[in-house]
Short mmCIF file of C-alpha atoms and ligand atoms in Angstrom, two decimals:
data_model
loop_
_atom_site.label_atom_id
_atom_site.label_comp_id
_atom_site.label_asym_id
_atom_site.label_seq_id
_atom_site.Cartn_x
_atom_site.Cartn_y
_atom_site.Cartn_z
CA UNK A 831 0.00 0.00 0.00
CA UNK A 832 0.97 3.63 -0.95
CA UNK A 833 -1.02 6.26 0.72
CA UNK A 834 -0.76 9.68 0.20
CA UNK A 835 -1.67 13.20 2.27
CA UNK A 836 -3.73 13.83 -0.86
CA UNK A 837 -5.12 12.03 -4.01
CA UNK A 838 -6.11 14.41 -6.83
CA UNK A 839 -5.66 11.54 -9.60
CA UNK A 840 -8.74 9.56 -8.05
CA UNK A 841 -11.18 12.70 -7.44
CA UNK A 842 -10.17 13.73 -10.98
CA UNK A 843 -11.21 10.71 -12.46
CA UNK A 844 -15.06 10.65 -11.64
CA UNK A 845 -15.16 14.30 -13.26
CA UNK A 846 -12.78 13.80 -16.08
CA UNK A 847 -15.03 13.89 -18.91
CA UNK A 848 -16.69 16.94 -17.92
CA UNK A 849 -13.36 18.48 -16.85
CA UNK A 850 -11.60 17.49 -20.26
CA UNK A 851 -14.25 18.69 -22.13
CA UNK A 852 -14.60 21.95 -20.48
CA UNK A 853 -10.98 22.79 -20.80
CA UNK A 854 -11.53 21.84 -24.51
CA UNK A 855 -13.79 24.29 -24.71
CA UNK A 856 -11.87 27.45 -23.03
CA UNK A 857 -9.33 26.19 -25.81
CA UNK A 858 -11.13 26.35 -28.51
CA UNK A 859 -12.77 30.02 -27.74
CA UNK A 860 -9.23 31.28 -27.32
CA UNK A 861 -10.92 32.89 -24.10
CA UNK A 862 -7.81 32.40 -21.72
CA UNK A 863 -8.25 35.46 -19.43
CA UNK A 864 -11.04 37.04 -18.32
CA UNK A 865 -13.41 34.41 -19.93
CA UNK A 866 -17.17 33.64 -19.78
CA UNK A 867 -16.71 30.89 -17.34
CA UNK A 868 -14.52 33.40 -15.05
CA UNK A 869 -18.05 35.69 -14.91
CA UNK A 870 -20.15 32.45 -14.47
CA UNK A 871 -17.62 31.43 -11.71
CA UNK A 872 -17.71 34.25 -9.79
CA UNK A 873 -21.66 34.69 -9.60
CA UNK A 874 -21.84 30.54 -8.97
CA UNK A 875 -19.77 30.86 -6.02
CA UNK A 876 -21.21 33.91 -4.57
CA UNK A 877 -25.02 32.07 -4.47
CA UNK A 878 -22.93 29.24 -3.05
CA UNK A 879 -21.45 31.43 0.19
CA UNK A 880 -24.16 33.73 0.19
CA UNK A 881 -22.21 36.69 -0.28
CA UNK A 882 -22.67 39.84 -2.31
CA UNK A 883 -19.53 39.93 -4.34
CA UNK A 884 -16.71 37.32 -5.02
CA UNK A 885 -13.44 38.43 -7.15
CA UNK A 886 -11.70 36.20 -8.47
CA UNK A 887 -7.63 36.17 -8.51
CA UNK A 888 -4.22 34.40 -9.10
CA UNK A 889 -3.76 32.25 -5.48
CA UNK A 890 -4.64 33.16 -1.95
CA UNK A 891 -1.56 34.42 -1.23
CA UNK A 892 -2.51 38.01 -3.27
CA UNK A 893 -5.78 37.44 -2.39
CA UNK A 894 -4.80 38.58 1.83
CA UNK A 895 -2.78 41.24 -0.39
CA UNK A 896 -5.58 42.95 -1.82
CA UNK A 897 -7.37 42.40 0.71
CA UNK A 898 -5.11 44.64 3.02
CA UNK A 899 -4.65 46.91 -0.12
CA UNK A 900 -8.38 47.55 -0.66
CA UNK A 901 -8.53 48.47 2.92
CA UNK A 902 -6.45 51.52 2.49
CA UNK A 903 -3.59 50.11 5.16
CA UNK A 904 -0.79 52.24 5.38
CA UNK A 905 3.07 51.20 6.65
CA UNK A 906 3.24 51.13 9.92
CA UNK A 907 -0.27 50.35 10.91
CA UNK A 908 -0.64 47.12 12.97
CA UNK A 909 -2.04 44.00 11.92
CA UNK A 910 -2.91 41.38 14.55
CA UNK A 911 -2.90 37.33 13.09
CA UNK A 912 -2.10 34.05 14.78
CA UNK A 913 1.83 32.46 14.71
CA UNK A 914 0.44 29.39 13.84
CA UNK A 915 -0.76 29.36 10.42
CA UNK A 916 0.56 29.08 6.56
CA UNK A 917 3.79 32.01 6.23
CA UNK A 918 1.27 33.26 3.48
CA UNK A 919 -1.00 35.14 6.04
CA UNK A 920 1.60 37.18 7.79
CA UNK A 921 3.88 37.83 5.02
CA UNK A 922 1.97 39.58 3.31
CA UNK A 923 1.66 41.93 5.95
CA UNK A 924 5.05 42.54 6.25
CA UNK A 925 5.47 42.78 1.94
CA UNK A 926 2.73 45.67 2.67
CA UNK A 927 5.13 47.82 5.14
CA UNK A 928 2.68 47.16 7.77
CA UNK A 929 3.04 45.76 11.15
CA UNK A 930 2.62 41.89 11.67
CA UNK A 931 1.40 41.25 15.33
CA UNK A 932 1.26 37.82 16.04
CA UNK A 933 -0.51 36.13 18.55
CA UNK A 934 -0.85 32.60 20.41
CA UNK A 935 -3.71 30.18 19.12
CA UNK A 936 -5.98 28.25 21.28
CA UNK A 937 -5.09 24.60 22.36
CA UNK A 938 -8.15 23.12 21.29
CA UNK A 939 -8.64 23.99 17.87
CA UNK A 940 -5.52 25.60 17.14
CA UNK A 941 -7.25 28.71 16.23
CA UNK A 942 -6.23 32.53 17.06
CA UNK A 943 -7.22 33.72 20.85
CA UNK A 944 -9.37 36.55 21.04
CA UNK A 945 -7.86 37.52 24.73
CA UNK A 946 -4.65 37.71 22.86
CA UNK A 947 -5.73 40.04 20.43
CA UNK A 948 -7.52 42.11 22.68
CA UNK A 949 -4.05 41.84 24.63
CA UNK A 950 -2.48 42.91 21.58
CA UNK A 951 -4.63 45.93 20.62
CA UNK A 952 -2.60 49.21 20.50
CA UNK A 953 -3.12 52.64 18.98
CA UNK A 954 -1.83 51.45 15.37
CA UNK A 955 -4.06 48.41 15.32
CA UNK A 956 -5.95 48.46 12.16
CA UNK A 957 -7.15 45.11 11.32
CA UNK A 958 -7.29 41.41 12.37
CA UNK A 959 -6.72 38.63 9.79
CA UNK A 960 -8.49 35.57 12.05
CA UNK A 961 -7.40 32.06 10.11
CA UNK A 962 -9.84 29.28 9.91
CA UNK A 963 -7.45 27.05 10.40
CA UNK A 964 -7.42 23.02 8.87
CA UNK A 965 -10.82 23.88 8.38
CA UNK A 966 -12.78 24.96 11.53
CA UNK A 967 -13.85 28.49 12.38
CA UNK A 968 -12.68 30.85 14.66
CA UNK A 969 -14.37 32.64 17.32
CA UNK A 970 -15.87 34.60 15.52
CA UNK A 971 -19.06 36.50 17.68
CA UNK A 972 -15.80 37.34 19.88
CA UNK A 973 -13.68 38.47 16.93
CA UNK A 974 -16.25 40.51 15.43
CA UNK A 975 -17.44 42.21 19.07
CA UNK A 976 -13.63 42.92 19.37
CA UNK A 977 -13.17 44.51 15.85
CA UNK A 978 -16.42 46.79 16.32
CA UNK A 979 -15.73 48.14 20.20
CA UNK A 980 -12.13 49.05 18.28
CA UNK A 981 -13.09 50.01 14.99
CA UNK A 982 -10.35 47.68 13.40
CA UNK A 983 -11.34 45.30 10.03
CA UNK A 984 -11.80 41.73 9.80
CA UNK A 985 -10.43 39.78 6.78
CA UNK A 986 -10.89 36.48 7.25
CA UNK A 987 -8.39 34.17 5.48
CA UNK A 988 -10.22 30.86 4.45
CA UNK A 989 -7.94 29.29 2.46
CA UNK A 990 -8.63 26.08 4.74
CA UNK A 991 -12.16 26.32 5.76
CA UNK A 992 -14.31 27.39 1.98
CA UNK A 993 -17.32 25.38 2.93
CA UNK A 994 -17.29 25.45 6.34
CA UNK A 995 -20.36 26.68 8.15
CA UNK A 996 -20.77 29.54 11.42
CA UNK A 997 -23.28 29.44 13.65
CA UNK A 998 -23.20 32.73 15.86
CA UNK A 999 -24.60 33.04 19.52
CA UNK A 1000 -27.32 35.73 17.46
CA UNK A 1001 -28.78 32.51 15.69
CA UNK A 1002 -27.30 33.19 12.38
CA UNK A 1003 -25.41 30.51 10.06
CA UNK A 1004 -22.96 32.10 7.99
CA UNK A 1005 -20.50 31.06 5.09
CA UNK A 1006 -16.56 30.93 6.64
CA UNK A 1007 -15.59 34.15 4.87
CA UNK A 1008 -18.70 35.88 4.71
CA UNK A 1009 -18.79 37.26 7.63
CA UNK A 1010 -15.66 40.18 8.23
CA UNK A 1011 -15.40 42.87 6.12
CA UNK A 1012 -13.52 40.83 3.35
CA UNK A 1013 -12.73 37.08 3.35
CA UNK A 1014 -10.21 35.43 1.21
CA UNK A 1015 -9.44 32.02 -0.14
CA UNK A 1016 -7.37 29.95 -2.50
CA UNK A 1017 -7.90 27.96 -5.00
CA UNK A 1018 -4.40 25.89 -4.48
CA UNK A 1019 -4.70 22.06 -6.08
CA UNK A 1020 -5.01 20.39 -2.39
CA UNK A 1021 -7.42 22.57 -1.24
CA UNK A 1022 -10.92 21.50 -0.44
CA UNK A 1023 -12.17 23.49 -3.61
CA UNK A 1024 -9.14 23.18 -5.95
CA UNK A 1025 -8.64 24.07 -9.66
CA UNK A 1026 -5.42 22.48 -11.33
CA UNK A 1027 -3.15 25.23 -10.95
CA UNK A 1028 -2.85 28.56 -8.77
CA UNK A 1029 -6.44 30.29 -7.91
CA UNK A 1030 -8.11 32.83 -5.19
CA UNK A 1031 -10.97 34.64 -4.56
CA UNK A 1032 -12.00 37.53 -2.04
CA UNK A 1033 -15.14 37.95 -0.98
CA UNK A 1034 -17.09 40.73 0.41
CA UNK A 1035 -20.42 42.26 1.03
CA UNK A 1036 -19.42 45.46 0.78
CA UNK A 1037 -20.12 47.40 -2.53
CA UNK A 1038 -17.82 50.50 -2.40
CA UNK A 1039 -14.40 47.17 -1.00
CA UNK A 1040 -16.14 45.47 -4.02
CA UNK A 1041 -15.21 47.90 -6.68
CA UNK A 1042 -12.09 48.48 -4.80
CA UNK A 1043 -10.79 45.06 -5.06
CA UNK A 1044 -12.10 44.84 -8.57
CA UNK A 1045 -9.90 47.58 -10.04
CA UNK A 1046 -6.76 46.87 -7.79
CA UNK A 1047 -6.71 43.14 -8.94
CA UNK A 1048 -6.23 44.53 -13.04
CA UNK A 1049 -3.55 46.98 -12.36
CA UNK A 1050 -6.21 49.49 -10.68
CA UNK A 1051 -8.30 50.75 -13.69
CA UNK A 1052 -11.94 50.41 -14.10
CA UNK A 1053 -12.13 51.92 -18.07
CA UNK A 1054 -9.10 50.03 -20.25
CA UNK A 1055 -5.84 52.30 -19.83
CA UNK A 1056 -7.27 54.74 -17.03
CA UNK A 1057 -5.78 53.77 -13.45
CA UNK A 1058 -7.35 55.06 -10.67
CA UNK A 1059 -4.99 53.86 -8.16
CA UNK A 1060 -2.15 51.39 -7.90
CA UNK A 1061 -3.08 47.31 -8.28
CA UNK A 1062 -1.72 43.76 -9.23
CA UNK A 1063 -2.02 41.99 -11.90
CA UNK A 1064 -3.62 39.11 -10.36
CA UNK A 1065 -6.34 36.84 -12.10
CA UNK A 1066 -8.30 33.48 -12.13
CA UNK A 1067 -7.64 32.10 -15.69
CA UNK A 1068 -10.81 30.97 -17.48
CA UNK A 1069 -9.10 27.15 -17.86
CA UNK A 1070 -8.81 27.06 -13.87
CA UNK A 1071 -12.32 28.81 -13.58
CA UNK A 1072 -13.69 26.50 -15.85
CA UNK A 1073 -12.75 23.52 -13.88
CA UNK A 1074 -13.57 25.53 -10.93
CA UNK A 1075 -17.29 25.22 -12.27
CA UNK A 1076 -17.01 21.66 -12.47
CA UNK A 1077 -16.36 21.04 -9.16
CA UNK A 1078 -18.06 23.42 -7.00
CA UNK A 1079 -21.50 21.85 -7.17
CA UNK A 1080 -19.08 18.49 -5.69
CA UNK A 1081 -17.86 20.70 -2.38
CA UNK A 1082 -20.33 19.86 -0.25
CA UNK A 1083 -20.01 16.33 -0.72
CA UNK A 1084 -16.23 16.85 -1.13
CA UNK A 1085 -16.56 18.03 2.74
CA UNK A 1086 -18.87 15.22 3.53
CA UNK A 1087 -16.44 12.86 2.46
CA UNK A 1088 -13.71 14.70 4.47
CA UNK A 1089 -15.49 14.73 7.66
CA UNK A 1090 -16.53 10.96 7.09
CA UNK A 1091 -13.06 10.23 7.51
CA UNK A 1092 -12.64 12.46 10.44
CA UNK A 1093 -15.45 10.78 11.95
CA UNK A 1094 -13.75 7.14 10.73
CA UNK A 1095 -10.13 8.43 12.12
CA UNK A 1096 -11.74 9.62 15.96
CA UNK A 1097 -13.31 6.61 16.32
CA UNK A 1098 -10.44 4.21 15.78
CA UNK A 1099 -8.34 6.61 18.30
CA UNK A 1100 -10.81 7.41 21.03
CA UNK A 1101 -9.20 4.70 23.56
CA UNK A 1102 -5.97 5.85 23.04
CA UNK A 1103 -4.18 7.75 25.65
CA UNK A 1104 -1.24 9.24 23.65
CA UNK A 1105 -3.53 10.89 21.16
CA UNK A 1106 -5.81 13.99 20.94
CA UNK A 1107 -8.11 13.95 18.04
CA UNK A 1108 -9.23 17.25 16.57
CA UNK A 1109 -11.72 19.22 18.61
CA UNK A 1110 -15.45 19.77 17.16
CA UNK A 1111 -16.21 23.35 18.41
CA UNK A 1112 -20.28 23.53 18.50
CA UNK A 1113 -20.41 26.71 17.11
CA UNK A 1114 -18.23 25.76 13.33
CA UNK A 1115 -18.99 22.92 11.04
CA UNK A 1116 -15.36 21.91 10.46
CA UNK A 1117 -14.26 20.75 6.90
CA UNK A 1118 -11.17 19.26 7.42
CA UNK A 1119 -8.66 20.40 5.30
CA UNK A 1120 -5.85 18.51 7.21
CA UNK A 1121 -6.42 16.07 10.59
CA UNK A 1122 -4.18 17.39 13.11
CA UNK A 1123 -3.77 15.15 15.78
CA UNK A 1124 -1.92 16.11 18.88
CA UNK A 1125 0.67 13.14 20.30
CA UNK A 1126 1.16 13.17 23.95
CA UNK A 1127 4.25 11.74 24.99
CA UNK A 1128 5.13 10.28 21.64
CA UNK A 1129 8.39 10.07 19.55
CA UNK A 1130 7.08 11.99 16.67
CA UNK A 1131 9.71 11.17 14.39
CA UNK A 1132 9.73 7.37 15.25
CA UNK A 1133 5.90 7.54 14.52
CA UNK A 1134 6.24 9.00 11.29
CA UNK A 1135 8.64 6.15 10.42
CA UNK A 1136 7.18 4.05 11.00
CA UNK A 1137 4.01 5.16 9.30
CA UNK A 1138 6.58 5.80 6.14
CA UNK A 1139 8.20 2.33 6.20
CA UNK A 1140 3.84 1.10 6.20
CA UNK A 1141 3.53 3.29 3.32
CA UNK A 1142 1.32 5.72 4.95
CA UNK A 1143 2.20 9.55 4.44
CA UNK A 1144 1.62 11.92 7.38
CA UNK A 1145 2.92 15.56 7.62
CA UNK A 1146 3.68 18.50 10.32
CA UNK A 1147 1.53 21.64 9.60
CA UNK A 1148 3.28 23.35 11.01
CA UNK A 1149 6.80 22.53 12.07
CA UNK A 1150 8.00 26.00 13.09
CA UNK A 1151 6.04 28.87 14.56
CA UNK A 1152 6.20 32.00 12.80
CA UNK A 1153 7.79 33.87 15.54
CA UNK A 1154 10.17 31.69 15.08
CA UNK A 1155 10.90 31.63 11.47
CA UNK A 1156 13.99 33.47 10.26
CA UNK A 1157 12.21 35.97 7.68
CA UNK A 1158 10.62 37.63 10.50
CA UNK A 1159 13.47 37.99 13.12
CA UNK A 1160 13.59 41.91 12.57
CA UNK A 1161 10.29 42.13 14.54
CA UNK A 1162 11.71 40.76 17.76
CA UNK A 1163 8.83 38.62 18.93
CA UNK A 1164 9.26 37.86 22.20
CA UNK A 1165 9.46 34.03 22.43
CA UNK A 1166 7.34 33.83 25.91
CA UNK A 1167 4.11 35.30 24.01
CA UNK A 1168 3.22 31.73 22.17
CA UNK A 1169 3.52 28.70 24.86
CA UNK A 1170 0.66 26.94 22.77
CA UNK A 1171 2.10 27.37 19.50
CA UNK A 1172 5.39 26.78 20.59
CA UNK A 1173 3.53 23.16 21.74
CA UNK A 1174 1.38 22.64 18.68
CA UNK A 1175 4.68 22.87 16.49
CA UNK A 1176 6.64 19.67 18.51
CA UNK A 1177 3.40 17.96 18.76
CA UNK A 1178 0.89 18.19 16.03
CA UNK A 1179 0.66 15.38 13.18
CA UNK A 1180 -1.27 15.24 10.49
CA UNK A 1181 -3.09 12.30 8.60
CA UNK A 1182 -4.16 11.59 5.24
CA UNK A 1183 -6.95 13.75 4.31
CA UNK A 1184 -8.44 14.29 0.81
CA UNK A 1185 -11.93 13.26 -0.75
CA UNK A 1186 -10.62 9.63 -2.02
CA UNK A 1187 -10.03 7.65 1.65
CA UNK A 1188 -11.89 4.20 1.49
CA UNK A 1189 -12.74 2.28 4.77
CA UNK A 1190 -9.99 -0.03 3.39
CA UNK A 1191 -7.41 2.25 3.33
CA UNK A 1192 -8.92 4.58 6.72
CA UNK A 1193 -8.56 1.07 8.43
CA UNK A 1194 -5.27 0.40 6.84
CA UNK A 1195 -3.71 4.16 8.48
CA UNK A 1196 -5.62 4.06 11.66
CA UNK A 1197 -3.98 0.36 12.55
CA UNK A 1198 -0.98 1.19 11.36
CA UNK A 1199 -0.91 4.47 14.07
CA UNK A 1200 -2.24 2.25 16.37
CA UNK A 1201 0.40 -0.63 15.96
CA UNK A 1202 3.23 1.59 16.98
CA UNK A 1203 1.97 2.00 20.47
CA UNK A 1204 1.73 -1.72 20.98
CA UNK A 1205 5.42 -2.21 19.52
C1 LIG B 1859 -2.79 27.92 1.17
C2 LIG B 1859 -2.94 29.04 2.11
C3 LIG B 1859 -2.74 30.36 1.72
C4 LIG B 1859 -2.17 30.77 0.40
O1 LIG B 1859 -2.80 30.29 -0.73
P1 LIG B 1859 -1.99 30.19 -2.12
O2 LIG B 1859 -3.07 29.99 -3.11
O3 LIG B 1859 -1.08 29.02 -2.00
O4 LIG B 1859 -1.26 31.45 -2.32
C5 LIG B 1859 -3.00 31.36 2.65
N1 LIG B 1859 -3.40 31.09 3.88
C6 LIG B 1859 -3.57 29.82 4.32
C7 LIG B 1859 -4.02 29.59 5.71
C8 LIG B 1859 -3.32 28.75 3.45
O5 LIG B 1859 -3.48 27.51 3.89
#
């Protein structure tokens, strides 16, 4: 047996005629940027997160960019975001000249602490950028009480959690994404809504941020030639939308099959001691991007052997805390602020996780953890 973190070849399969065909299409209309299927794309997945405007751009990555761009953020102002997250989130606060203020994550679901960022507020703060991480929501009710008593903005990066469901204490279910000022996702193959390339989107209900992103993502101009202010050149080919459309109305079942496996994977590890399976949090459906266990006195690296030499891939998201991370050394984090992080990073391991796991091969990983603690 060979198992893999993900299996794209499988999932592509069951769509491939549709997929081939579409791409045949874009082809054949010459319509590589800026195509009919980008428009259809963008409207398709707005209905599906119930937001007013999605724009559509090169990876998630820009798509935080923008985001902070549209916003009018200028050097120096702060920006508060968790340490323990993809480098993609904080960097681009720091490519923007502003201020990246990380803070500690909770040790349940690995999520940003809103009594850290309230900790964390200063005079500069101008925005928070909360990370749904592996596919479960943060707080948000708390975030979003925080942001308004401070008058600070809320993008939400959702690279991992597009799909996943929030249920606030005011009785309202909202999209992950939908429900800051701006949200922001990406389109990345492993993802759980992934095109076969590089892809984001930013979402927003807001018209006047709407327009705003629009122009900035095409170099700033709304009329051909005529730039209003300074933007990217950052888009969602039609080929990659058009696959996009294929598999969209598949992401909620995508999901299902994701959290079927979570389900499958807690089961087989509830009786053992020297794991913590991922936390359900009532108030977030959670999608599972990645499993992240956490191993309690466990060799991680003898694990993961082992699992290797059985043919089963597992992974570290993530290895090394942000604060910790040489690109960022010139802020002069101090160490003490992230004890949970710092314990996430030496103890979290993730599982296989894509759309494509079989009972068969769920059962295969789950004894094959399991047979290392009775070695
Ligand atoms: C993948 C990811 C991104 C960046 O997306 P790209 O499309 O790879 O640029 C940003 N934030 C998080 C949390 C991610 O997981």
């Amino acid at each position: 047996m060979k198992i893999p973190m993900v299996d794209l070849k499988s999932q592509y399969n069951k769509i491939k005629s549709e997929v081939d065909k579409k791409i045949a299409e874009v082809i054949d209309k010459t319509e590589f940027i800026n195509g009919g299927e980008v428009k259809l794309f963008k409207q398709e997945l707005a209905n599906y997160l119930n937001v007013k405007h999605v724009i559509p751009c090169a990876n998630g990555t820009d798509a935080l960019q923008i985001a902070m761009m549209a916003l009018g953020l200028q050097p120096g102002d702060e920006v508060i975001s968790s340490d323990f997250t993809f480098i993609a989130t904080v960097e681009t606060i720091a490519l923007l000249k502003l201020t990246p203020v990380m803070v500690d994550v909770k040790p349940d679901t690995y999520c940003i602490d809103p009594e850290q960022i309230e900790k964390a507020i200063t005079a500069k703060t101008k925005a928070i950028i909360p990370v749904h991480l592996f596919g479960q929501c943060c707080e948000m009710d708390r975030i979003m009480e925080i942001a308004e008593r401070h008058n600070l903005f809320v993008i939400e990066d959702t690279a991992q959690a597009i799909g996943s469901d929030f249920t606030s204490d005011k009785g309202w279910t909202k999209k992950a994404g939908t429900i800051g000022h701006i949200g922001s996702t990406s389109f990345f193959p492993s993802k759980n809504l992934g095109c076969y390339g590089d892809g984001g989107a930013i979402f927003t209900n807001d018209d006047v941020l709407a327009e705003k992103i629009s122009s900035i993502v095409n170099h700033g101009m709304k009329v051909r030639y005529y730039h209003d202010n300074i933007g990217v050149n950052s888009r969602l080919d039609t080929i990659q939308a058009a696959i996009l459309r294929v598999k969209l109305p598949h992401l909620d079942e995508y999901n299902a099959a994701r959290q079927r496996a979570a389900d499958f994977y807690d089961n087989a590890f509830k009786d053992c001691q020297n794991i913590t399976t991922p936390v359900r949090c009532k108030k977030s459906t959670h999608t599972f991007h990645q499993y992240t266990l956490v191993l309690n006195n466990v060799d991680r690296k003898a694990l993961m052997e082992h699992l290797n030499n059985k043919g089963v891939a597992s992974a570290v998201y993530y290895p090394v805390a942000l604060h910790n991370q040489k690109a960022f050394q010139e802020y002069e984090y101090n160490p003490k602020d992230f004890p949970v992080t710092d314990k996430l990073c030496e103890t979290v391991l993730s599982l296989p996780m894509n759309t494509e796991l079989s009972d068969d091969i769920l059962k295969y990983i789950t004894d094959s953890v399991l047979e290392f603690y009775r070695k």
